[in-house]
CSV table of C-alpha atoms in Angstrom, one decimal:
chain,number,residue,atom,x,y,z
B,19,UNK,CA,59.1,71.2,110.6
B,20,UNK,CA,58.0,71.2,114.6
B,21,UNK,CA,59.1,73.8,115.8
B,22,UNK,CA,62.4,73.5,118.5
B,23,UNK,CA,63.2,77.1,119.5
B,24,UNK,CA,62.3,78.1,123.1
B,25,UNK,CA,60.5,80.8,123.5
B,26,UNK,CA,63.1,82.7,125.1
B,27,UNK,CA,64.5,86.5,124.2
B,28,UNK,CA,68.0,85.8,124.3
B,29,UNK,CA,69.5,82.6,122.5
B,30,UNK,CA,73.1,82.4,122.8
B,31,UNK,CA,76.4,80.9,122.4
B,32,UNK,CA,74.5,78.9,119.1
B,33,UNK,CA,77.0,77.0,116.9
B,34,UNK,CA,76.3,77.6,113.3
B,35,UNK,CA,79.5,75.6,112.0
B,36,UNK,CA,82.4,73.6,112.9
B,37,UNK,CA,86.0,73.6,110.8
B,38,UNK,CA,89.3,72.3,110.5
B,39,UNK,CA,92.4,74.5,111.1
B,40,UNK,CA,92.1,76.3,108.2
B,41,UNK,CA,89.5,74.7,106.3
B,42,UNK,CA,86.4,76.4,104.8
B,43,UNK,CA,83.6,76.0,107.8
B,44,UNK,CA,80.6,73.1,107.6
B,45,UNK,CA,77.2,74.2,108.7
B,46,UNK,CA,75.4,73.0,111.6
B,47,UNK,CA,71.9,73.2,111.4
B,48,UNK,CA,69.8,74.3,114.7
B,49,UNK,CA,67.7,71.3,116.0
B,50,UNK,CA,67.4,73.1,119.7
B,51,UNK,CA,70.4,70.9,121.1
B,52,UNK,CA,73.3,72.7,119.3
B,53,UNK,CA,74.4,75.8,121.8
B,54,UNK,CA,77.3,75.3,124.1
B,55,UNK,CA,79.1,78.0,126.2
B,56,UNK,CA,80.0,81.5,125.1
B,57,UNK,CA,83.8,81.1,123.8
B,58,UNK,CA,86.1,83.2,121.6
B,59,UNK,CA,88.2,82.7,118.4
B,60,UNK,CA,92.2,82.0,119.8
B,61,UNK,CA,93.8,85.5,120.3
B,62,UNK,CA,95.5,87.6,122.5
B,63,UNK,CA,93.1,90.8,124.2
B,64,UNK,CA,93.3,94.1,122.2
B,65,UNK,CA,93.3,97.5,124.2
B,66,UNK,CA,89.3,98.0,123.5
B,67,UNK,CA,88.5,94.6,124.1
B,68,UNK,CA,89.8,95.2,127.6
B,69,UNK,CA,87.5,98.5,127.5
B,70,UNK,CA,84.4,97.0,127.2
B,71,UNK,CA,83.9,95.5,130.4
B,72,UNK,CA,83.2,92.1,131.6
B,73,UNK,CA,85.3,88.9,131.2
B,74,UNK,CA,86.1,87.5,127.9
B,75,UNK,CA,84.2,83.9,127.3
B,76,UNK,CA,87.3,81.3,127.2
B,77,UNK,CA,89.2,81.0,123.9
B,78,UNK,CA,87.9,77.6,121.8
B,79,UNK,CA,89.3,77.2,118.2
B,80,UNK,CA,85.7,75.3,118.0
B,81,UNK,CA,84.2,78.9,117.9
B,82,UNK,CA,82.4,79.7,115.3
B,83,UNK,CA,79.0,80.4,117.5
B,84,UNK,CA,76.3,83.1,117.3
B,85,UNK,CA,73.6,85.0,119.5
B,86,UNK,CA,69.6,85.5,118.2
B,87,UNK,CA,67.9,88.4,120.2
B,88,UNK,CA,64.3,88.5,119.6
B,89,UNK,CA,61.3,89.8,121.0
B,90,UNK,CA,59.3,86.7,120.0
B,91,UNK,CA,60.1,83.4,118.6
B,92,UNK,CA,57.1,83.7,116.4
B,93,UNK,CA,55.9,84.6,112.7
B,94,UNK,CA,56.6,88.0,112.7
B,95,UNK,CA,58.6,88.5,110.4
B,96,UNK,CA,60.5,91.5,111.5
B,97,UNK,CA,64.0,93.2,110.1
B,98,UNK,CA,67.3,91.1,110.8
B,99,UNK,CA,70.5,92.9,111.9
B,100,UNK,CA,73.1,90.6,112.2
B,101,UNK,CA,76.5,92.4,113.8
B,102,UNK,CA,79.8,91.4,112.7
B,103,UNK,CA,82.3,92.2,115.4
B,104,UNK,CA,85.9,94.6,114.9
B,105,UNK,CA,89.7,94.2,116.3
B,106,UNK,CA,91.5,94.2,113.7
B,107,UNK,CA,91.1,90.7,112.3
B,108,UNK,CA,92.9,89.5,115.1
B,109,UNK,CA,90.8,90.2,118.2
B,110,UNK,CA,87.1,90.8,119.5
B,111,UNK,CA,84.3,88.1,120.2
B,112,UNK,CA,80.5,88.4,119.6
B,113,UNK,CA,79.9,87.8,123.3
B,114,UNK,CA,80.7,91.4,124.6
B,115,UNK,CA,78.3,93.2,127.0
B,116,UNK,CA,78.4,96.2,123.9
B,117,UNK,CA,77.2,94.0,121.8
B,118,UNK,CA,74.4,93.2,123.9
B,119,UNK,CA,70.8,93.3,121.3
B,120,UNK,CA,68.4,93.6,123.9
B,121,UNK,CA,67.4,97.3,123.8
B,122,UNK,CA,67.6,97.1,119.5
B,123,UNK,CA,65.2,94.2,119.6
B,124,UNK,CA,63.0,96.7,122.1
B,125,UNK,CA,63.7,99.5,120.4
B,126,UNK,CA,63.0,98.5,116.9
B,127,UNK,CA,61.2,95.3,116.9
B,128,UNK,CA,63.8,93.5,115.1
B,129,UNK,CA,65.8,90.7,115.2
B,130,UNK,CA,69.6,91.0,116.2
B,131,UNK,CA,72.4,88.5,115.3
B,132,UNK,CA,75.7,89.0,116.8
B,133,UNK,CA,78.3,86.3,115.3
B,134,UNK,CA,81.8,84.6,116.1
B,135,UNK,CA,84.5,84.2,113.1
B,136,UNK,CA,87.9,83.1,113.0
B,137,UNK,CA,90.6,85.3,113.5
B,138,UNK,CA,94.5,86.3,112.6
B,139,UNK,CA,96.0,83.3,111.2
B,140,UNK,CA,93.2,81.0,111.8
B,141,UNK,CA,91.1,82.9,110.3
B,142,UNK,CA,93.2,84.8,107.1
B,143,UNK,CA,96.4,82.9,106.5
B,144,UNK,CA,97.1,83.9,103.2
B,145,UNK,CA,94.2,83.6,101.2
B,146,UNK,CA,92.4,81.2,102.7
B,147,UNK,CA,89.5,83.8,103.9
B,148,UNK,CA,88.6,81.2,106.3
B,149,UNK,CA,87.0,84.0,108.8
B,150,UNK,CA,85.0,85.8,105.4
B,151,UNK,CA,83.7,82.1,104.8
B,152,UNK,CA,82.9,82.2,108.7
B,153,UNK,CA,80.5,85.2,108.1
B,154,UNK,CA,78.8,83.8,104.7
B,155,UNK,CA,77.9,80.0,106.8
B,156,UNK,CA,76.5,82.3,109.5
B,157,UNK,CA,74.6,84.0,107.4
B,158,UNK,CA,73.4,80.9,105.7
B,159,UNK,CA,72.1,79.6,108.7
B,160,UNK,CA,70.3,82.7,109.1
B,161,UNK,CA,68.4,82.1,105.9
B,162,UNK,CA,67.9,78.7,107.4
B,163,UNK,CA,66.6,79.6,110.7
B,164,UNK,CA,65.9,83.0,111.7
B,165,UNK,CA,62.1,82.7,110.7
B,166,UNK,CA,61.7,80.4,113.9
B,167,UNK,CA,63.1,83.6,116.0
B,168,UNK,CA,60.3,85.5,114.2
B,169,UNK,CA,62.8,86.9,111.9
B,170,UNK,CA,62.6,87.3,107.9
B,171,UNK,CA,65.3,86.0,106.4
B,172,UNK,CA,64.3,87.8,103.3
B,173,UNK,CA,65.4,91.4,105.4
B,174,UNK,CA,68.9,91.0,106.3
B,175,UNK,CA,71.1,93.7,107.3
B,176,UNK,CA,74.6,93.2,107.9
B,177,UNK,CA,76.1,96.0,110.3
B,178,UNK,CA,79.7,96.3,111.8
B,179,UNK,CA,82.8,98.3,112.8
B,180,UNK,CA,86.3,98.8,111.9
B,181,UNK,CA,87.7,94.7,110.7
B,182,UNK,CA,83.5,94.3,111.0
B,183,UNK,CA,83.4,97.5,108.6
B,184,UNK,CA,86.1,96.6,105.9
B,185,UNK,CA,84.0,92.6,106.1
B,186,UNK,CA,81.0,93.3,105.0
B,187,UNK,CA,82.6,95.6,102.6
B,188,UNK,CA,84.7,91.9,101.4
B,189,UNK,CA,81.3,90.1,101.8
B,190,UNK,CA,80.0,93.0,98.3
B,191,UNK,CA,83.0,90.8,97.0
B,192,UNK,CA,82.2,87.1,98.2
B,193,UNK,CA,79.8,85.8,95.4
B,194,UNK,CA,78.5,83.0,98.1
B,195,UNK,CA,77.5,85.9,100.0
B,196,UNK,CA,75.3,87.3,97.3
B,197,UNK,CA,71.8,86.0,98.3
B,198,UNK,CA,72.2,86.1,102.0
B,199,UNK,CA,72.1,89.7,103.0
B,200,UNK,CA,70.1,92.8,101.1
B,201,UNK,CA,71.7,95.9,102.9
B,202,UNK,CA,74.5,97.0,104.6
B,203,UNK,CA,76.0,99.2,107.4
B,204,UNK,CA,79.7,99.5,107.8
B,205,UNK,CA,80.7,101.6,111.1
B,206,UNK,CA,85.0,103.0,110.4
B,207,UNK,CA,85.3,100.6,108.1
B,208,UNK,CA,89.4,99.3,108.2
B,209,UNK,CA,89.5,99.4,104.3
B,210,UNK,CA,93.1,99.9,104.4
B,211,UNK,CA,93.5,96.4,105.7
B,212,UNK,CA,92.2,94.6,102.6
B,213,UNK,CA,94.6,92.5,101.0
B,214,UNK,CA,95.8,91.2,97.5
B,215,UNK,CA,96.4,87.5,96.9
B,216,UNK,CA,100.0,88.4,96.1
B,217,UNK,CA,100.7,90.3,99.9
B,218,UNK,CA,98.7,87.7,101.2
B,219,UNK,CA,101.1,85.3,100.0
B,220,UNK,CA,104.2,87.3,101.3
B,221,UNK,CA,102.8,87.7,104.5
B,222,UNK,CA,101.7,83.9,104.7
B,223,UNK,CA,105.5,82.9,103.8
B,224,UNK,CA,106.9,85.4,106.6
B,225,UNK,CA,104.3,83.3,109.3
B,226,UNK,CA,105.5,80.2,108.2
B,227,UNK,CA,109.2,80.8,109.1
B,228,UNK,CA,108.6,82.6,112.3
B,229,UNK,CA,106.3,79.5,113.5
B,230,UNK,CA,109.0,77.3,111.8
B,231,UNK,CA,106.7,75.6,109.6
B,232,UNK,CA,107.5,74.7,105.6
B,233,UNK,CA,103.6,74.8,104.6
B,234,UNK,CA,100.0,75.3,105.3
B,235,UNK,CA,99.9,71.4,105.5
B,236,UNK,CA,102.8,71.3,108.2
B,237,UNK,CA,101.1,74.7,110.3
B,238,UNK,CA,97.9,72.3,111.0
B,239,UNK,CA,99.7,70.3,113.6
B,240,UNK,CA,101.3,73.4,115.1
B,241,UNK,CA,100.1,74.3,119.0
B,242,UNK,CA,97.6,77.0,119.5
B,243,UNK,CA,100.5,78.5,121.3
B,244,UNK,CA,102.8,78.4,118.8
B,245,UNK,CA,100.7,79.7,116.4
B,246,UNK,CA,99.5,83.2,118.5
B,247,UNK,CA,103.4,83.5,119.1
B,248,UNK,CA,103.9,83.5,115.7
B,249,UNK,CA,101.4,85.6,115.3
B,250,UNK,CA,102.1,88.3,117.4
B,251,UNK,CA,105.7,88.3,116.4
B,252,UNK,CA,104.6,88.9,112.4
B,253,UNK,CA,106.0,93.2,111.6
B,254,UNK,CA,103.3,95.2,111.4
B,255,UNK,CA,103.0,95.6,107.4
B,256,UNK,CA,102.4,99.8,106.8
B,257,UNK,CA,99.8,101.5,107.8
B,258,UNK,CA,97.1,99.0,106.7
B,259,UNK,CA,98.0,96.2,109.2
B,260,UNK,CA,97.6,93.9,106.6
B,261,UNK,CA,99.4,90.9,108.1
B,262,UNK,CA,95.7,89.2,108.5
B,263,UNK,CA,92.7,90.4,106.5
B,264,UNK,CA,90.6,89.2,103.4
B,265,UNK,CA,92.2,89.1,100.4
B,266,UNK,CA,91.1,89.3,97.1
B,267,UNK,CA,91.7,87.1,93.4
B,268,UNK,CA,91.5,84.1,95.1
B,269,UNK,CA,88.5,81.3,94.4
B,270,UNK,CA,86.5,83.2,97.3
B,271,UNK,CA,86.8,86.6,96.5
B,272,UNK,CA,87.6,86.9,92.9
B,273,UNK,CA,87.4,89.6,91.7
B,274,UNK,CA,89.1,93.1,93.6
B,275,UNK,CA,86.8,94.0,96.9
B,276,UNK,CA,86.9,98.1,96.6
B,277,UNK,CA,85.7,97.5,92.6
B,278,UNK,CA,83.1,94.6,93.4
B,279,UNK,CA,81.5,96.8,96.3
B,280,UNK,CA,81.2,100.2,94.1
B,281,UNK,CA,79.4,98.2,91.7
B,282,UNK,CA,77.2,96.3,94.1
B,283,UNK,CA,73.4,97.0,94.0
B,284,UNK,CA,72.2,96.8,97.6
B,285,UNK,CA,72.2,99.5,99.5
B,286,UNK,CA,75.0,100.5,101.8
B,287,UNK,CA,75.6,102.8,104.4
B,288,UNK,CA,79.0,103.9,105.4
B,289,UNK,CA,80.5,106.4,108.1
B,290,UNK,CA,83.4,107.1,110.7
B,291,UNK,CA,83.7,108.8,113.8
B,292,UNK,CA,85.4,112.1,114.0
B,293,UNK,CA,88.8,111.3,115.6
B,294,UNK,CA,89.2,107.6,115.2
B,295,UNK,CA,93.4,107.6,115.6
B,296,UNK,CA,93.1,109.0,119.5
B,297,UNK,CA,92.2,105.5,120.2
B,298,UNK,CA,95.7,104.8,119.4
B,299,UNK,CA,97.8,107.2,119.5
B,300,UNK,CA,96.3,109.4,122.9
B,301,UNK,CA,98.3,107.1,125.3
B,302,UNK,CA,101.3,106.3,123.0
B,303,UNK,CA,104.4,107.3,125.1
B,304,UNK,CA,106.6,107.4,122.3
B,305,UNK,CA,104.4,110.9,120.7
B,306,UNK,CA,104.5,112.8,123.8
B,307,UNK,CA,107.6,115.0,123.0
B,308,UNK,CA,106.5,115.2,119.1
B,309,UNK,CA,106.2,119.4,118.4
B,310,UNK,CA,105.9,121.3,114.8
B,311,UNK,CA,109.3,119.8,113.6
B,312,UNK,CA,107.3,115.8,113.4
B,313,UNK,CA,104.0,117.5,112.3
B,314,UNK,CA,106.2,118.9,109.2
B,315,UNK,CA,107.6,115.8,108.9
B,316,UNK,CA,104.2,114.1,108.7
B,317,UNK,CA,102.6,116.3,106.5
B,318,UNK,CA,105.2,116.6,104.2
B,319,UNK,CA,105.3,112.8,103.6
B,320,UNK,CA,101.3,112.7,102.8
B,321,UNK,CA,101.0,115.6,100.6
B,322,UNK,CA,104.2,116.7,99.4
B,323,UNK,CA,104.5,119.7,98.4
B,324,UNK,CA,101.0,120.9,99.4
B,325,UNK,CA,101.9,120.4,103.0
B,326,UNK,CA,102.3,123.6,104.2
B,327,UNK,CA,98.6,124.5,102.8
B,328,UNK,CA,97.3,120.9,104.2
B,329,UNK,CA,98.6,121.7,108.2
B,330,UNK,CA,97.1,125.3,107.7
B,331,UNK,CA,93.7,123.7,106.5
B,332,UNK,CA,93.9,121.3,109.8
B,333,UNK,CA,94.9,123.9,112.2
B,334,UNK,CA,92.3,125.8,110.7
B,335,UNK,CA,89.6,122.9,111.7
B,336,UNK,CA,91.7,121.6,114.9
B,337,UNK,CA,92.7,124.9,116.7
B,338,UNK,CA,93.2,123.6,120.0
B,339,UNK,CA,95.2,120.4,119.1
B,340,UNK,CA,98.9,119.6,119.9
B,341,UNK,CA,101.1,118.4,117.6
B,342,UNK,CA,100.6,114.9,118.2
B,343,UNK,CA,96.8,115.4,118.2
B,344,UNK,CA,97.0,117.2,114.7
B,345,UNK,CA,99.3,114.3,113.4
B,346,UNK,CA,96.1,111.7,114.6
B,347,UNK,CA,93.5,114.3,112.5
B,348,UNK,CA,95.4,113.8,109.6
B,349,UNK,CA,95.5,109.9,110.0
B,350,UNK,CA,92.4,109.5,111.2
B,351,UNK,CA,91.9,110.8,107.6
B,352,UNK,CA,94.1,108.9,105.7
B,353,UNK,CA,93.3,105.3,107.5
B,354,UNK,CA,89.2,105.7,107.6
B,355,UNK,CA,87.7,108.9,106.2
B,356,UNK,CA,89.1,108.8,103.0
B,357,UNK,CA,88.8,105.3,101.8
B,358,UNK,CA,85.4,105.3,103.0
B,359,UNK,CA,84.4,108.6,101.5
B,360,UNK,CA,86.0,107.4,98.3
B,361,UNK,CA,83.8,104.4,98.1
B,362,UNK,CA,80.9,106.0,98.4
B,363,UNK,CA,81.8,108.5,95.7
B,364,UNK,CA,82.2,105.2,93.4
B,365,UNK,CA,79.1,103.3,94.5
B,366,UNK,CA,76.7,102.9,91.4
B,367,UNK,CA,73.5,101.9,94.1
B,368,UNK,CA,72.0,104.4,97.0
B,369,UNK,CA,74.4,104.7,99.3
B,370,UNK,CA,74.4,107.1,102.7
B,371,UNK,CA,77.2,108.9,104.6
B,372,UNK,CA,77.4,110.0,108.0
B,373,UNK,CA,79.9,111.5,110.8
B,374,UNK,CA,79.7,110.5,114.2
B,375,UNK,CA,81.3,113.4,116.5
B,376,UNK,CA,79.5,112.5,119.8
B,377,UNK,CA,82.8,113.6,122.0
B,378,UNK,CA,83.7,111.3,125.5
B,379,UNK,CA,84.3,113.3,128.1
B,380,UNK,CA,86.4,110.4,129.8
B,381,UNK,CA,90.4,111.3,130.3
B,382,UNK,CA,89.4,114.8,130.3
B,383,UNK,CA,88.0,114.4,127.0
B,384,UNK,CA,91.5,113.5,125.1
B,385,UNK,CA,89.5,110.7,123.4
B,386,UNK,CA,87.3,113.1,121.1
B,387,UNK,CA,84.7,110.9,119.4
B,388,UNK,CA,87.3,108.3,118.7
B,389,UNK,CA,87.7,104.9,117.2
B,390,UNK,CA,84.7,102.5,118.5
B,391,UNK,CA,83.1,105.3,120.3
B,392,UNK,CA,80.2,104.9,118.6
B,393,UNK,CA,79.4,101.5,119.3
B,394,UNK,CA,77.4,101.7,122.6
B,395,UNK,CA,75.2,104.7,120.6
B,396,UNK,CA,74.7,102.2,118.0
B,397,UNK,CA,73.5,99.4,120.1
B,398,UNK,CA,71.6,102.0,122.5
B,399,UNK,CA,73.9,100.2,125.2
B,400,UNK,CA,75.3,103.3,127.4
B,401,UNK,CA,75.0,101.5,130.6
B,402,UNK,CA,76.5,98.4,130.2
B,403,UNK,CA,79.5,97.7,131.5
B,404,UNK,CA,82.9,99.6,130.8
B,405,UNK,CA,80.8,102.3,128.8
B,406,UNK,CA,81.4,105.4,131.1
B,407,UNK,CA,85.3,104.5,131.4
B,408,UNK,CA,85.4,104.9,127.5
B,409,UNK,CA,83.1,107.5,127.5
B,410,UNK,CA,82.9,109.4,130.6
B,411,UNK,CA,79.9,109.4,133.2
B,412,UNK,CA,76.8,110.9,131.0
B,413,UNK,CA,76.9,110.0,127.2
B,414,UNK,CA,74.2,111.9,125.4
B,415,UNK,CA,71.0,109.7,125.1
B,416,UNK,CA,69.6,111.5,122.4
B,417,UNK,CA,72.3,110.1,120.3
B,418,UNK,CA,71.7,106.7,121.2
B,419,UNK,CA,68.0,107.0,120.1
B,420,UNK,CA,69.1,108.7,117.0
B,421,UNK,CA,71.5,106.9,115.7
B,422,UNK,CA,70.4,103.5,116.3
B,423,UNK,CA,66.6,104.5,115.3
B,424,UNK,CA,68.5,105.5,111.9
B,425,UNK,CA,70.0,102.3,111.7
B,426,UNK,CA,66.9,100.7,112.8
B,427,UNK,CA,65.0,102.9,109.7
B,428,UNK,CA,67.3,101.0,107.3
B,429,UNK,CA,67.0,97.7,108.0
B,430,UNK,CA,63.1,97.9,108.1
B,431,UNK,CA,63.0,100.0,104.8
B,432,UNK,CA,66.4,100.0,103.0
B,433,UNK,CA,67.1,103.8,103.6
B,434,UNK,CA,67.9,106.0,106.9
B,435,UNK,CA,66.5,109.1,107.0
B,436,UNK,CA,68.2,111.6,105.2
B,437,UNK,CA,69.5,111.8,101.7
B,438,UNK,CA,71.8,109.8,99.7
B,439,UNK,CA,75.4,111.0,98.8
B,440,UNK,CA,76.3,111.3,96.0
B,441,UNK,CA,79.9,113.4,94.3
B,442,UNK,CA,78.0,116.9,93.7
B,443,UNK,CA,76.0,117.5,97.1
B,444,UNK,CA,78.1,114.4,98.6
B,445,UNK,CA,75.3,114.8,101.7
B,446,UNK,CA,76.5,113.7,104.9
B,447,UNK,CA,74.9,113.0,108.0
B,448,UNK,CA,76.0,114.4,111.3
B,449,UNK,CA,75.4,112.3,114.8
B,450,UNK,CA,76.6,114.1,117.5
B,451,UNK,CA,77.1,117.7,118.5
B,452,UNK,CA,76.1,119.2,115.0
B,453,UNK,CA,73.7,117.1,114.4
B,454,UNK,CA,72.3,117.1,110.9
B,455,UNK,CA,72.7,117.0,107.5
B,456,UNK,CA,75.4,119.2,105.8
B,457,UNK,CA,77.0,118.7,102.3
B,458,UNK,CA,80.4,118.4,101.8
B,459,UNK,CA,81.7,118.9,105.7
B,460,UNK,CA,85.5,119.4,105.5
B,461,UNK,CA,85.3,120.2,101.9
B,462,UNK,CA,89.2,121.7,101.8
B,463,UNK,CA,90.6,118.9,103.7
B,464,UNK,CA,88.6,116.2,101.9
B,465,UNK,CA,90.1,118.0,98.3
B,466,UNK,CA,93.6,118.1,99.6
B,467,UNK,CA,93.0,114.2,100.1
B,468,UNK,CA,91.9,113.8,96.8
């Protein structure tokens, strides 16, 4: 086939598929012609999206578009990473300066891909998993195309964070997905958020009578408007936010996503930061009175009658938090830690655990090393924009280069550099201010937990 890729470093704003409102996506195949402006999937800004610097592309419910950054469109055959974006399942976009693959590609001579999806109700309306279809047609046109970027589409790497996390994590459980990517990163994976096809159905039925529709059928000729009203006004559903999310036993993802993944053979990596919840809960108003009396009450209604011994073993580890702070420990815990360090104790392939407690000193360091801190490490991206508001005015360098080198390591080999984890050693890797390997960090909070 003649070649039609220019011979440029940054390719974006691609379409890979077009849909119907809530229909499974069609590929588009690349023929040169088929990239349009950057736009985002229909929602409404989240608190880190507005972090990350830069104005948002306009919103296009003909999104479903990704970016290529190479060194060379050429034969070379190197590593693809292709990043799946976080918010939730209800916000984010591929096209945010963060996200931005140029130093990777320099770094690492690999290929990036950064992709769109559909989101909230357009994207995970009951149990449709239009948005997890999203991510397996992108990837199919990266098995289609990348080698014309010098990519090989027979390396793939899927990496993302938080909703990006807990997707890949769905896409172990997608059997269209099973030939398209042979290792996996998942950054504070949102497990919590995945769904079953019965809550999916609840939460479908509440949607429809708050936009005022009887069916699916009748929700397709709905307004865009209408539709992120209804979306927004949807009760949040525990602490999971599962109100949109992937769900499984349903013809896409059959079979349960948590059981499919441990059984999985490709290799995974999985991790969280170190304080994830201060992303939330630093700047709610409503904790700023909370004292010992709420952080009994918390405790008590996680572990019962091990509660006293479980704030002990977190003061112990926190000493100079205040009660709301020690409350956000304990769910940064129960929301990312655990589920993720549960998974990896069930994986039956090599999987890899890390930390990330790299600390922002922006706010007077209230953050810690919270949720989506570690992106712009990740992506070696500390100077783009909106960076030093999130995480002050010099983030440590030598992070960067070592933890995107290690994620660079595992796409070009299929392991990082340090040793698996498994339930007797349970070796986890440390990026940040202790960096390095140590077994079991936590151990007394992790077996309260468990």
């Amino acid at each position: 086939m003649e070649r039609t890729v220019k011979d440029s470093k940054k390719h974006i704003g691609m379409r890979y598929a077009s849909a119907e409102r809530f229909g499974p996506p069609i590929d588009i195949a690349y023929d040169g012609s088929s990239t349009q402006s950057p736009v985002r999937a229909p929602q409404v800004l989240g608190p880190l999206d507005q972090m990350m610097g830069a104005d948002p592309p306009p919103r296009d419910e003909d999104c479903l578009q990704l970016n290529v950054f190479t060194p060379a469109c050429d034969n070379g055959a190197r590593p693809v990473l292709v990043w799946i974006h976080g918010g939730a399942f209800t916000n984010g976009t591929a096209h945010m300066p963060w996200y931005d693959g140029a130093a990777l590609i320099e770094r690492g001579n690999v290929v990036v891909v950064s992709i769109n999806y559909r989101l909230g109700a357009l994207g995970y309306l009951g149990d449709t998993n239009c948005g997890t279809l999203d991510k397996v047609s992108a990837l199919r046109w990266v098995q289609r195309h990348i080698a014309d970027f010098g990519g090989d589409p027979g390396n793939v790497t899927v990496f993302g964070e938080s909703a990006g996390g807990a997707g890949i994590v769905t896409l172990f459980a997608t059997p269209a997905a099973d030939d398209l990517f042979h290792r996996a990163w998942a950054m504070s994976p949102s497990i919590l958020q995945l769904r079953t096809s019965e809550q999916a159905a609840e939460y479908q039925r509440t949607f429809l009578d708050l936009l005022g529709a009887e069916s699916l059928d009748a929700a397709k000729s709905a307004s865009l408007e209408d539709i992120l009203d209804a979306q927004n006004r949807m009760p949040l559903s525990g602490a999971g936010l599962k109100n949109f999310s992937p769900a499984e036993g349903c013809s896409s993802v059959p079979e349960p996503i948590l059981g499919a993944a441990a059984t999985d053979m490709r290799p995974l990596v999985i991790g969280t930061t170190r304080d994830e919840m201060l992303l939330f809960t630093t700047f709610d108003p409503s904790r700023a009175g909370w004292t010992d009396t709420e952080v009994d009450r918390q405790f008590s209604m996680r572990f019962g009658a091990s509660s006293d011994k479980a704030v002990s073993e977190y003061r112990r580890l926190r000493p100079d938090t205040n009660a709301s702070q020690l409350i956000s420990a304990m769910q940064t815990d129960e929301m990312f830690r655990v589920p993720a360090q549960q998974l990896a104790s069930n994986r039956q392939a090599p999987t890899w655990m890390y930390l990330f407690d790299a600390p922002s000193t922006a706010f007077g360091g209230v953050l810690g090393s919270c949720h989506g801190s570690d992106i712009p490490y990740m992506f070696d991206n500390l100077t783009q924009p909106g960076v030093s508001r999130f995480l002050g005015d010099d983030p440590a360098q030598h992070v960067a280069e070592q933890f995107s080198e290690a994620l660079i390591e595992f796409a070009r080999s299929g392991q990082p550099d340090w040793h698996p984890y498994d339930t007797h050693q349970r070796n986890t890797q440390i990026f940040g201010t202790g960096a390095g390997l140590v077994s079991d960090p936590e151990a007394t909070i992790r077996s309260l937990w468990h």
